[in-house]
Amino acid sequence: MTTTTPEGFLRPIERLERVDFEVAASGIGLLTLARPDRLNAFDFDMLTEIRTVLWQANFDPAIKALVITGKGRGFCSGRDIIGLKFENALPPPQYRAYVRANHEAFDDLEALEKPVIAAVNGVCAGGGVELAVACDLRVAARSAQFMLPETQLGVIPASGACSRMIQMIGIGRLKELVLTGDSIDADEAYRIGLVNRVTPDEEVLPAAMALAERILRRAPQAVGMAKHVINACQSVDTETGRLLERLGQSVLIRTEDAQDGMAAFAEKRRARFSGQ
């Protein structure tokens, strides 16, 4: 099946240099941050490449899920400090406009109507944590370390940690991580709800892929709608949340997948979801 992918607003990238991307026969796209010499720290070019892959994932029906990991001994050490010299010299209005690209990359990730799983394979610091929490689920290697060290640099984590993590792990734990800048290991990250699963180091990527495959057995439109409703319900009152649930359900109930899912339940067979 061939599709035409609109270019969108970003400059099209013909060759990826800071990330690797491949799609398995199962439809799971593996996005690997590929700057191991910098512990996969991201700069503006890497963010642009990530957004290019996400744009492709939005429009390519062959891509059914994403798993994100890092090359080498780290997942992502956050924003490349060397690249900060330019943006930190900008006047505040221009700085805010420039850094919005960070937020938009993570927002694109969160809004993708396909499951996204982070396979955290080592150091996960600063913006790397913010990248991971923009994913739907997180599988951590036993050796993984998580930290938000920005206060040691005189700034704060400002690409989603304060806003996304507050409901994920609670205000007290979030303040402790931000104010102290201390690192926590994978088991502690699991205990406080930052990660969903902890595995031996060599199993982190297979475990993330297996989790993605499990989700792919569910109805694709239902998975996408669930992401939207759950994300939106984080910032609305409960009555608005129930309205969003009803609106989402009113769309899904008329899909072919919903009809087959209900028929499969009655007939005691596995549903044949098509995404329609």
PDB file of C-alpha atoms in Angstrom:
ATOM      1  CA  MET A   1       0.000   0.000   0.000  1.00  0.00           C
ATOM      2  CA  THR A   2       1.458   3.350  -1.019  1.00  0.00           C
ATOM      3  CA  THR A   3       0.577   6.658   0.576  1.00  0.00           C
ATOM      4  CA  THR A   4       1.482  10.255  -0.065  1.00  0.00           C
ATOM      5  CA  THR A   5       2.804  11.913   3.050  1.00  0.00           C
ATOM      6  CA  PRO A   6       2.279  15.671   3.241  1.00  0.00           C
ATOM      7  CA  GLU A   7       5.439  17.570   4.037  1.00  0.00           C
ATOM      8  CA  GLY A   8       3.930  19.657   6.807  1.00  0.00           C
ATOM      9  CA  PHE A   9       5.627  22.789   8.048  1.00  0.00           C
ATOM     10  CA  LEU A  10       9.066  21.328   8.654  1.00  0.00           C
ATOM     11  CA  ARG A  11      11.924  21.289   6.196  1.00  0.00           C
ATOM     12  CA  PRO A  12      11.930  17.756   4.729  1.00  0.00           C
ATOM     13  CA  ILE A  13      14.964  15.697   5.732  1.00  0.00           C
ATOM     14  CA  GLU A  14      16.317  13.331   3.111  1.00  0.00           C
ATOM     15  CA  ARG A  15      18.796  11.500   5.355  1.00  0.00           C
ATOM     16  CA  LEU A  16      18.657  10.939   9.107  1.00  0.00           C
ATOM     17  CA  GLU A  17      21.988  11.575  10.833  1.00  0.00           C
ATOM     18  CA  ARG A  18      21.205  11.921  14.530  1.00  0.00           C
ATOM     19  CA  VAL A  19      18.606   9.174  14.830  1.00  0.00           C
ATOM     20  CA  ASP A  20      18.131   5.753  13.288  1.00  0.00           C
ATOM     21  CA  PHE A  21      14.696   4.547  12.250  1.00  0.00           C
ATOM     22  CA  GLU A  22      13.517   1.176  11.028  1.00  0.00           C
ATOM     23  CA  VAL A  23      10.119  -0.476  10.844  1.00  0.00           C
ATOM     24  CA  ALA A  24       9.710  -4.159  11.660  1.00  0.00           C
ATOM     25  CA  ALA A  25       7.342  -6.471   9.798  1.00  0.00           C
ATOM     26  CA  SER A  26       5.006  -6.207  12.789  1.00  0.00           C
ATOM     27  CA  GLY A  27       4.582  -2.496  12.122  1.00  0.00           C
ATOM     28  CA  ILE A  28       6.601  -1.375  15.141  1.00  0.00           C
ATOM     29  CA  GLY A  29       8.926   1.486  14.305  1.00  0.00           C
ATOM     30  CA  LEU A  30      12.169   1.559  16.281  1.00  0.00           C
ATOM     31  CA  LEU A  31      13.495   5.093  16.738  1.00  0.00           C
ATOM     32  CA  THR A  32      17.042   5.066  18.121  1.00  0.00           C
ATOM     33  CA  LEU A  33      18.714   8.232  19.328  1.00  0.00           C
ATOM     34  CA  ALA A  34      22.128   7.963  17.708  1.00  0.00           C
ATOM     35  CA  ARG A  35      24.652  10.316  19.305  1.00  0.00           C
ATOM     36  CA  PRO A  36      26.295   7.832  21.688  1.00  0.00           C
ATOM     37  CA  ASP A  37      29.414   9.992  22.037  1.00  0.00           C
ATOM     38  CA  ARG A  38      27.167  12.654  23.619  1.00  0.00           C
ATOM     39  CA  LEU A  39      25.029  10.144  25.559  1.00  0.00           C
ATOM     40  CA  ASN A  40      22.394  10.855  22.910  1.00  0.00           C
ATOM     41  CA  ALA A  41      21.966  14.475  23.977  1.00  0.00           C
ATOM     42  CA  PHE A  42      19.594  16.191  21.601  1.00  0.00           C
ATOM     43  CA  ASP A  43      20.195  19.393  19.704  1.00  0.00           C
ATOM     44  CA  PHE A  44      17.950  21.301  17.321  1.00  0.00           C
ATOM     45  CA  ASP A  45      18.852  19.010  14.413  1.00  0.00           C
ATOM     46  CA  MET A  46      18.004  15.866  16.372  1.00  0.00           C
ATOM     47  CA  LEU A  47      14.663  17.355  17.416  1.00  0.00           C
ATOM     48  CA  THR A  48      13.938  18.125  13.772  1.00  0.00           C
ATOM     49  CA  GLU A  49      14.742  14.535  12.797  1.00  0.00           C
ATOM     50  CA  ILE A  50      12.542  13.189  15.601  1.00  0.00           C
ATOM     51  CA  ARG A  51       9.663  15.354  14.406  1.00  0.00           C
ATOM     52  CA  THR A  52      10.260  14.139  10.838  1.00  0.00           C
ATOM     53  CA  VAL A  53       9.924  10.522  11.993  1.00  0.00           C
ATOM     54  CA  LEU A  54       6.806  11.357  14.016  1.00  0.00           C
ATOM     55  CA  TRP A  55       5.250  13.087  11.020  1.00  0.00           C
ATOM     56  CA  GLN A  56       5.922   9.996   8.933  1.00  0.00           C
ATOM     57  CA  ALA A  57       4.429   7.792  11.645  1.00  0.00           C
ATOM     58  CA  ASN A  58       1.254   9.860  11.629  1.00  0.00           C
ATOM     59  CA  PHE A  59       0.583   9.267   7.939  1.00  0.00           C
ATOM     60  CA  ASP A  60       2.140   5.870   7.168  1.00  0.00           C
ATOM     61  CA  PRO A  61      -0.357   3.066   7.910  1.00  0.00           C
ATOM     62  CA  ALA A  62       2.520   0.569   7.893  1.00  0.00           C
ATOM     63  CA  ILE A  63       3.807   2.167  11.116  1.00  0.00           C
ATOM     64  CA  LYS A  64       1.509   0.994  13.890  1.00  0.00           C
ATOM     65  CA  ALA A  65       3.554   1.788  17.013  1.00  0.00           C
ATOM     66  CA  LEU A  66       6.833   3.390  18.081  1.00  0.00           C
ATOM     67  CA  VAL A  67       9.540   2.241  20.454  1.00  0.00           C
ATOM     68  CA  ILE A  68      12.205   4.802  21.351  1.00  0.00           C
ATOM     69  CA  THR A  69      15.607   3.904  22.759  1.00  0.00           C
ATOM     70  CA  GLY A  70      19.181   5.183  22.803  1.00  0.00           C
ATOM     71  CA  LYS A  71      22.352   3.899  21.174  1.00  0.00           C
ATOM     72  CA  GLY A  72      25.213   2.924  23.466  1.00  0.00           C
ATOM     73  CA  ARG A  73      25.159   3.192  27.236  1.00  0.00           C
ATOM     74  CA  GLY A  74      22.514   5.866  27.601  1.00  0.00           C
ATOM     75  CA  PHE A  75      18.938   6.627  26.667  1.00  0.00           C
ATOM     76  CA  CYS A  76      19.275  10.408  26.501  1.00  0.00           C
ATOM     77  CA  SER A  77      21.259  12.856  28.612  1.00  0.00           C
ATOM     78  CA  GLY A  78      18.982  15.741  27.682  1.00  0.00           C
ATOM     79  CA  ARG A  79      19.638  18.962  25.843  1.00  0.00           C
ATOM     80  CA  ASP A  80      23.149  19.278  24.420  1.00  0.00           C
ATOM     81  CA  ILE A  81      24.859  21.909  26.593  1.00  0.00           C
ATOM     82  CA  ILE A  82      27.047  23.013  23.684  1.00  0.00           C
ATOM     83  CA  GLY A  83      23.947  23.883  21.698  1.00  0.00           C
ATOM     84  CA  LEU A  84      22.622  26.045  24.520  1.00  0.00           C
ATOM     85  CA  LYS A  85      25.106  28.841  23.838  1.00  0.00           C
ATOM     86  CA  PHE A  86      23.093  30.134  20.901  1.00  0.00           C
ATOM     87  CA  GLU A  87      19.620  29.889  22.391  1.00  0.00           C
ATOM     88  CA  ASN A  88      20.658  31.215  25.809  1.00  0.00           C
ATOM     89  CA  ALA A  89      21.933  34.392  24.156  1.00  0.00           C
ATOM     90  CA  LEU A  90      18.542  35.166  22.629  1.00  0.00           C
ATOM     91  CA  PRO A  91      16.263  37.865  24.101  1.00  0.00           C
ATOM     92  CA  PRO A  92      13.420  36.328  26.158  1.00  0.00           C
ATOM     93  CA  PRO A  93      10.698  36.529  23.444  1.00  0.00           C
ATOM     94  CA  GLN A  94      12.976  34.955  20.816  1.00  0.00           C
ATOM     95  CA  TYR A  95      14.233  32.403  23.347  1.00  0.00           C
ATOM     96  CA  ARG A  96      10.679  31.294  24.070  1.00  0.00           C
ATOM     97  CA  ALA A  97       9.921  30.964  20.353  1.00  0.00           C
ATOM     98  CA  TYR A  98      13.090  28.946  19.706  1.00  0.00           C
ATOM     99  CA  VAL A  99      12.675  26.579  22.639  1.00  0.00           C
ATOM    100  CA  ARG A 100       9.059  25.976  21.668  1.00  0.00           C
ATOM    101  CA  ALA A 101      10.509  23.515  19.153  1.00  0.00           C
ATOM    102  CA  ASN A 102      11.486  21.301  22.099  1.00  0.00           C
ATOM    103  CA  HIS A 103       7.948  21.385  23.400  1.00  0.00           C
ATOM    104  CA  GLU A 104       6.430  20.781  19.979  1.00  0.00           C
ATOM    105  CA  ALA A 105       8.587  17.690  19.428  1.00  0.00           C
ATOM    106  CA  PHE A 106       7.427  16.189  22.721  1.00  0.00           C
ATOM    107  CA  ASP A 107       3.849  17.336  22.109  1.00  0.00           C
ATOM    108  CA  ASP A 108       3.941  15.575  18.719  1.00  0.00           C
ATOM    109  CA  LEU A 109       5.069  12.437  20.503  1.00  0.00           C
ATOM    110  CA  GLU A 110       2.312  12.632  23.091  1.00  0.00           C
ATOM    111  CA  ALA A 111      -0.379  13.351  20.497  1.00  0.00           C
ATOM    112  CA  LEU A 112       0.562  10.556  18.056  1.00  0.00           C
ATOM    113  CA  GLU A 113      -2.525   8.350  17.784  1.00  0.00           C
ATOM    114  CA  LYS A 114      -0.399   5.227  18.002  1.00  0.00           C
ATOM    115  CA  PRO A 115       1.251   3.672  21.057  1.00  0.00           C
ATOM    116  CA  VAL A 116       4.703   5.021  21.937  1.00  0.00           C
ATOM    117  CA  ILE A 117       6.970   3.181  24.379  1.00  0.00           C
ATOM    118  CA  ALA A 118      10.324   4.354  25.743  1.00  0.00           C
ATOM    119  CA  ALA A 119      12.937   1.623  26.264  1.00  0.00           C
ATOM    120  CA  VAL A 120      15.183   3.405  28.759  1.00  0.00           C
ATOM    121  CA  ASN A 121      18.521   1.640  28.459  1.00  0.00           C
ATOM    122  CA  GLY A 122      20.804   3.706  30.705  1.00  0.00           C
ATOM    123  CA  VAL A 123      21.329   7.332  31.650  1.00  0.00           C
ATOM    124  CA  CYS A 124      18.119   9.331  31.370  1.00  0.00           C
ATOM    125  CA  ALA A 125      18.652  12.924  32.441  1.00  0.00           C
ATOM    126  CA  GLY A 126      17.007  16.318  32.052  1.00  0.00           C
ATOM    127  CA  GLY A 127      15.334  16.530  28.669  1.00  0.00           C
ATOM    128  CA  GLY A 128      15.804  12.775  28.333  1.00  0.00           C
ATOM    129  CA  VAL A 129      13.368  12.303  31.219  1.00  0.00           C
ATOM    130  CA  GLU A 130      11.008  14.769  29.554  1.00  0.00           C
ATOM    131  CA  LEU A 131      11.252  12.809  26.300  1.00  0.00           C
ATOM    132  CA  ALA A 132      10.486   9.574  28.147  1.00  0.00           C
ATOM    133  CA  VAL A 133       7.464  10.971  29.996  1.00  0.00           C
ATOM    134  CA  ALA A 134       6.017  12.258  26.707  1.00  0.00           C
ATOM    135  CA  CYS A 135       5.799   8.584  25.669  1.00  0.00           C
ATOM    136  CA  ASP A 136       2.783   6.521  26.702  1.00  0.00           C
ATOM    137  CA  LEU A 137       4.720   3.861  28.601  1.00  0.00           C
ATOM    138  CA  ARG A 138       8.255   3.426  29.887  1.00  0.00           C
ATOM    139  CA  VAL A 139      10.242   0.198  30.236  1.00  0.00           C
ATOM    140  CA  ALA A 140      13.507   0.670  32.130  1.00  0.00           C
ATOM    141  CA  ALA A 141      16.673  -1.398  32.210  1.00  0.00           C
ATOM    142  CA  ARG A 142      17.807  -2.337  35.710  1.00  0.00           C
ATOM    143  CA  SER A 143      20.862  -0.095  35.307  1.00  0.00           C
ATOM    144  CA  ALA A 144      18.862   2.953  34.215  1.00  0.00           C
ATOM    145  CA  GLN A 145      19.322   6.180  36.164  1.00  0.00           C
ATOM    146  CA  PHE A 146      16.862   9.079  36.126  1.00  0.00           C
ATOM    147  CA  MET A 147      17.657  12.652  37.112  1.00  0.00           C
ATOM    148  CA  LEU A 148      16.546  16.239  36.598  1.00  0.00           C
ATOM    149  CA  PRO A 149      19.787  18.158  37.241  1.00  0.00           C
ATOM    150  CA  GLU A 150      18.765  21.543  35.841  1.00  0.00           C
ATOM    151  CA  THR A 151      18.854  23.403  39.173  1.00  0.00           C
ATOM    152  CA  GLN A 152      22.578  22.609  39.299  1.00  0.00           C
ATOM    153  CA  LEU A 153      22.853  24.787  36.159  1.00  0.00           C
ATOM    154  CA  GLY A 154      20.735  27.593  37.556  1.00  0.00           C
ATOM    155  CA  VAL A 155      17.613  26.743  35.560  1.00  0.00           C
ATOM    156  CA  ILE A 156      14.629  24.390  35.762  1.00  0.00           C
ATOM    157  CA  PRO A 157      13.472  21.445  33.628  1.00  0.00           C
ATOM    158  CA  ALA A 158      11.234  23.325  31.233  1.00  0.00           C
ATOM    159  CA  SER A 159      10.219  20.947  28.447  1.00  0.00           C
ATOM    160  CA  GLY A 160       7.479  19.024  30.202  1.00  0.00           C
ATOM    161  CA  ALA A 161       8.861  17.665  33.479  1.00  0.00           C
ATOM    162  CA  CYS A 162       7.060  20.130  35.713  1.00  0.00           C
ATOM    163  CA  SER A 163       3.819  19.899  33.742  1.00  0.00           C
ATOM    164  CA  ARG A 164       3.658  16.223  32.731  1.00  0.00           C
ATOM    165  CA  MET A 165       5.183  14.556  35.776  1.00  0.00           C
ATOM    166  CA  ILE A 166       3.189  16.291  38.495  1.00  0.00           C
ATOM    167  CA  GLN A 167       0.222  13.950  38.114  1.00  0.00           C
ATOM    168  CA  MET A 168       2.371  10.992  37.156  1.00  0.00           C
ATOM    169  CA  ILE A 169       4.436  10.849  40.354  1.00  0.00           C
ATOM    170  CA  GLY A 170       2.862  13.481  42.604  1.00  0.00           C
ATOM    171  CA  ILE A 171       3.875  16.990  43.570  1.00  0.00           C
ATOM    172  CA  GLY A 172       6.058  15.972  46.523  1.00  0.00           C
ATOM    173  CA  ARG A 173       8.189  13.485  44.609  1.00  0.00           C
ATOM    174  CA  LEU A 174       8.462  15.813  41.626  1.00  0.00           C
ATOM    175  CA  LYS A 175       9.653  18.672  43.824  1.00  0.00           C
ATOM    176  CA  GLU A 176      12.254  16.410  45.411  1.00  0.00           C
ATOM    177  CA  LEU A 177      13.642  15.377  42.025  1.00  0.00           C
ATOM    178  CA  VAL A 178      13.698  18.947  40.697  1.00  0.00           C
ATOM    179  CA  LEU A 179      14.927  20.747  43.806  1.00  0.00           C
ATOM    180  CA  THR A 180      17.693  18.290  44.708  1.00  0.00           C
ATOM    181  CA  GLY A 181      18.720  17.220  41.216  1.00  0.00           C
ATOM    182  CA  ASP A 182      19.433  13.788  42.729  1.00  0.00           C
ATOM    183  CA  SER A 183      19.332  10.659  40.580  1.00  0.00           C
ATOM    184  CA  ILE A 184      17.119   7.671  41.238  1.00  0.00           C
ATOM    185  CA  ASP A 185      17.533   4.119  39.992  1.00  0.00           C
ATOM    186  CA  ALA A 186      15.073   2.062  37.982  1.00  0.00           C
ATOM    187  CA  ASP A 187      13.512   0.345  40.987  1.00  0.00           C
ATOM    188  CA  GLU A 188      12.790   3.666  42.672  1.00  0.00           C
ATOM    189  CA  ALA A 189      11.444   5.052  39.394  1.00  0.00           C
ATOM    190  CA  TYR A 190       9.059   2.082  39.276  1.00  0.00           C
ATOM    191  CA  ARG A 191       8.043   2.531  42.908  1.00  0.00           C
ATOM    192  CA  ILE A 192       7.016   6.152  42.385  1.00  0.00           C
ATOM    193  CA  GLY A 193       5.237   5.478  39.086  1.00  0.00           C
ATOM    194  CA  LEU A 194       7.741   7.041  36.703  1.00  0.00           C
ATOM    195  CA  VAL A 195       8.252   3.777  34.785  1.00  0.00           C
ATOM    196  CA  ASN A 196       5.859   0.924  34.078  1.00  0.00           C
ATOM    197  CA  ARG A 197       8.298  -1.993  34.092  1.00  0.00           C
ATOM    198  CA  VAL A 198      11.887  -2.798  35.031  1.00  0.00           C
ATOM    199  CA  THR A 199      13.826  -5.525  33.231  1.00  0.00           C
ATOM    200  CA  PRO A 200      17.361  -6.903  33.118  1.00  0.00           C
ATOM    201  CA  ASP A 201      19.502  -4.697  30.894  1.00  0.00           C
ATOM    202  CA  GLU A 202      19.617  -7.117  27.975  1.00  0.00           C
ATOM    203  CA  GLU A 203      15.831  -7.511  27.976  1.00  0.00           C
ATOM    204  CA  VAL A 204      14.744  -3.859  27.944  1.00  0.00           C
ATOM    205  CA  LEU A 205      14.314  -3.504  24.187  1.00  0.00           C
ATOM    206  CA  PRO A 206      12.673  -6.939  23.656  1.00  0.00           C
ATOM    207  CA  ALA A 207      10.319  -6.176  26.568  1.00  0.00           C
ATOM    208  CA  ALA A 208       9.354  -2.821  25.068  1.00  0.00           C
ATOM    209  CA  MET A 209       8.784  -4.412  21.662  1.00  0.00           C
ATOM    210  CA  ALA A 210       6.677  -7.182  23.229  1.00  0.00           C
ATOM    211  CA  LEU A 211       4.572  -4.598  25.062  1.00  0.00           C
ATOM    212  CA  ALA A 212       4.010  -2.726  21.795  1.00  0.00           C
ATOM    213  CA  GLU A 213       3.000  -5.971  20.076  1.00  0.00           C
ATOM    214  CA  ARG A 214       0.492  -6.650  22.844  1.00  0.00           C
ATOM    215  CA  ILE A 215      -1.114  -3.240  22.349  1.00  0.00           C
ATOM    216  CA  LEU A 216      -1.240  -3.810  18.599  1.00  0.00           C
ATOM    217  CA  ARG A 217      -3.695  -6.646  19.227  1.00  0.00           C
ATOM    218  CA  ARG A 218      -6.219  -4.007  20.327  1.00  0.00           C
ATOM    219  CA  ALA A 219      -8.368  -1.801  18.082  1.00  0.00           C
ATOM    220  CA  PRO A 220      -6.128   0.939  16.631  1.00  0.00           C
ATOM    221  CA  GLN A 221      -8.732   3.702  16.678  1.00  0.00           C
ATOM    222  CA  ALA A 222      -9.670   2.849  20.252  1.00  0.00           C
ATOM    223  CA  VAL A 223      -6.014   3.057  21.296  1.00  0.00           C
ATOM    224  CA  GLY A 224      -5.620   6.439  19.603  1.00  0.00           C
ATOM    225  CA  MET A 225      -8.829   7.800  21.099  1.00  0.00           C
ATOM    226  CA  ALA A 226      -7.879   6.522  24.548  1.00  0.00           C
ATOM    227  CA  LYS A 227      -4.600   8.449  24.338  1.00  0.00           C
ATOM    228  CA  HIS A 228      -6.414  11.667  23.418  1.00  0.00           C
ATOM    229  CA  VAL A 229      -9.041  11.378  26.130  1.00  0.00           C
ATOM    230  CA  ILE A 230      -6.611  10.379  28.884  1.00  0.00           C
ATOM    231  CA  ASN A 231      -4.170  13.160  27.972  1.00  0.00           C
ATOM    232  CA  ALA A 232      -6.941  15.752  27.856  1.00  0.00           C
ATOM    233  CA  CYS A 233      -8.454  14.598  31.153  1.00  0.00           C
ATOM    234  CA  GLN A 234      -5.237  15.504  32.973  1.00  0.00           C
ATOM    235  CA  SER A 235      -6.055  19.199  32.668  1.00  0.00           C
ATOM    236  CA  VAL A 236      -9.856  19.409  32.793  1.00  0.00           C
ATOM    237  CA  ASP A 237     -12.482  19.019  35.515  1.00  0.00           C
ATOM    238  CA  THR A 238     -14.206  15.661  35.966  1.00  0.00           C
ATOM    239  CA  GLU A 239     -17.464  16.712  34.269  1.00  0.00           C
ATOM    240  CA  THR A 240     -15.560  17.852  31.170  1.00  0.00           C
ATOM    241  CA  GLY A 241     -13.623  14.603  31.312  1.00  0.00           C
ATOM    242  CA  ARG A 242     -16.815  12.573  31.222  1.00  0.00           C
ATOM    243  CA  LEU A 243     -18.011  14.666  28.284  1.00  0.00           C
ATOM    244  CA  LEU A 244     -14.787  13.855  26.433  1.00  0.00           C
ATOM    245  CA  GLU A 245     -15.284  10.158  27.206  1.00  0.00           C
ATOM    246  CA  ARG A 246     -18.803  10.263  25.757  1.00  0.00           C
ATOM    247  CA  LEU A 247     -17.665  12.118  22.649  1.00  0.00           C
ATOM    248  CA  GLY A 248     -14.846   9.658  22.050  1.00  0.00           C
ATOM    249  CA  GLN A 249     -17.115   6.674  22.580  1.00  0.00           C
ATOM    250  CA  SER A 250     -19.756   8.089  20.226  1.00  0.00           C
ATOM    251  CA  VAL A 251     -17.169   8.044  17.433  1.00  0.00           C
ATOM    252  CA  LEU A 252     -15.733   4.610  18.239  1.00  0.00           C
ATOM    253  CA  ILE A 253     -19.065   2.830  18.608  1.00  0.00           C
ATOM    254  CA  ARG A 254     -19.758   3.360  14.905  1.00  0.00           C
ATOM    255  CA  THR A 255     -16.474   1.917  13.664  1.00  0.00           C
ATOM    256  CA  GLU A 256     -16.138  -1.443  11.954  1.00  0.00           C
ATOM    257  CA  ASP A 257     -13.659  -2.495  14.615  1.00  0.00           C
ATOM    258  CA  ALA A 258     -16.184  -1.919  17.388  1.00  0.00           C
ATOM    259  CA  GLN A 259     -18.780  -3.963  15.544  1.00  0.00           C
ATOM    260  CA  ASP A 260     -16.356  -6.828  14.995  1.00  0.00           C
ATOM    261  CA  GLY A 261     -15.031  -6.584  18.552  1.00  0.00           C
ATOM    262  CA  MET A 262     -18.499  -7.026  19.993  1.00  0.00           C
ATOM    263  CA  ALA A 263     -19.328  -9.821  17.561  1.00  0.00           C
ATOM    264  CA  ALA A 264     -16.052 -11.570  18.426  1.00  0.00           C
ATOM    265  CA  PHE A 265     -16.877 -11.391  22.123  1.00  0.00           C
ATOM    266  CA  ALA A 266     -20.282 -12.983  21.522  1.00  0.00           C
ATOM    267  CA  GLU A 267     -18.826 -15.632  19.221  1.00  0.00           C
ATOM    268  CA  LYS A 268     -15.869 -16.354  21.529  1.00  0.00           C
ATOM    269  CA  ARG A 269     -13.277 -15.663  18.846  1.00  0.00           C
ATOM    270  CA  ARG A 270     -10.432 -13.200  18.428  1.00  0.00           C
ATOM    271  CA  ALA A 271     -11.442  -9.878  16.895  1.00  0.00           C
ATOM    272  CA  ARG A 272     -10.144  -9.022  13.416  1.00  0.00           C
ATOM    273  CA  PHE A 273      -9.324  -5.344  13.806  1.00  0.00           C
ATOM    274  CA  SER A 274      -8.625  -3.418  10.610  1.00  0.00           C
ATOM    275  CA  GLY A 275      -8.360   0.123  11.940  1.00  0.00           C
ATOM    276  CA  GLN A 276     -11.631   1.053  10.228  1.00  0.00           C
TER     277      GLN A 276
END
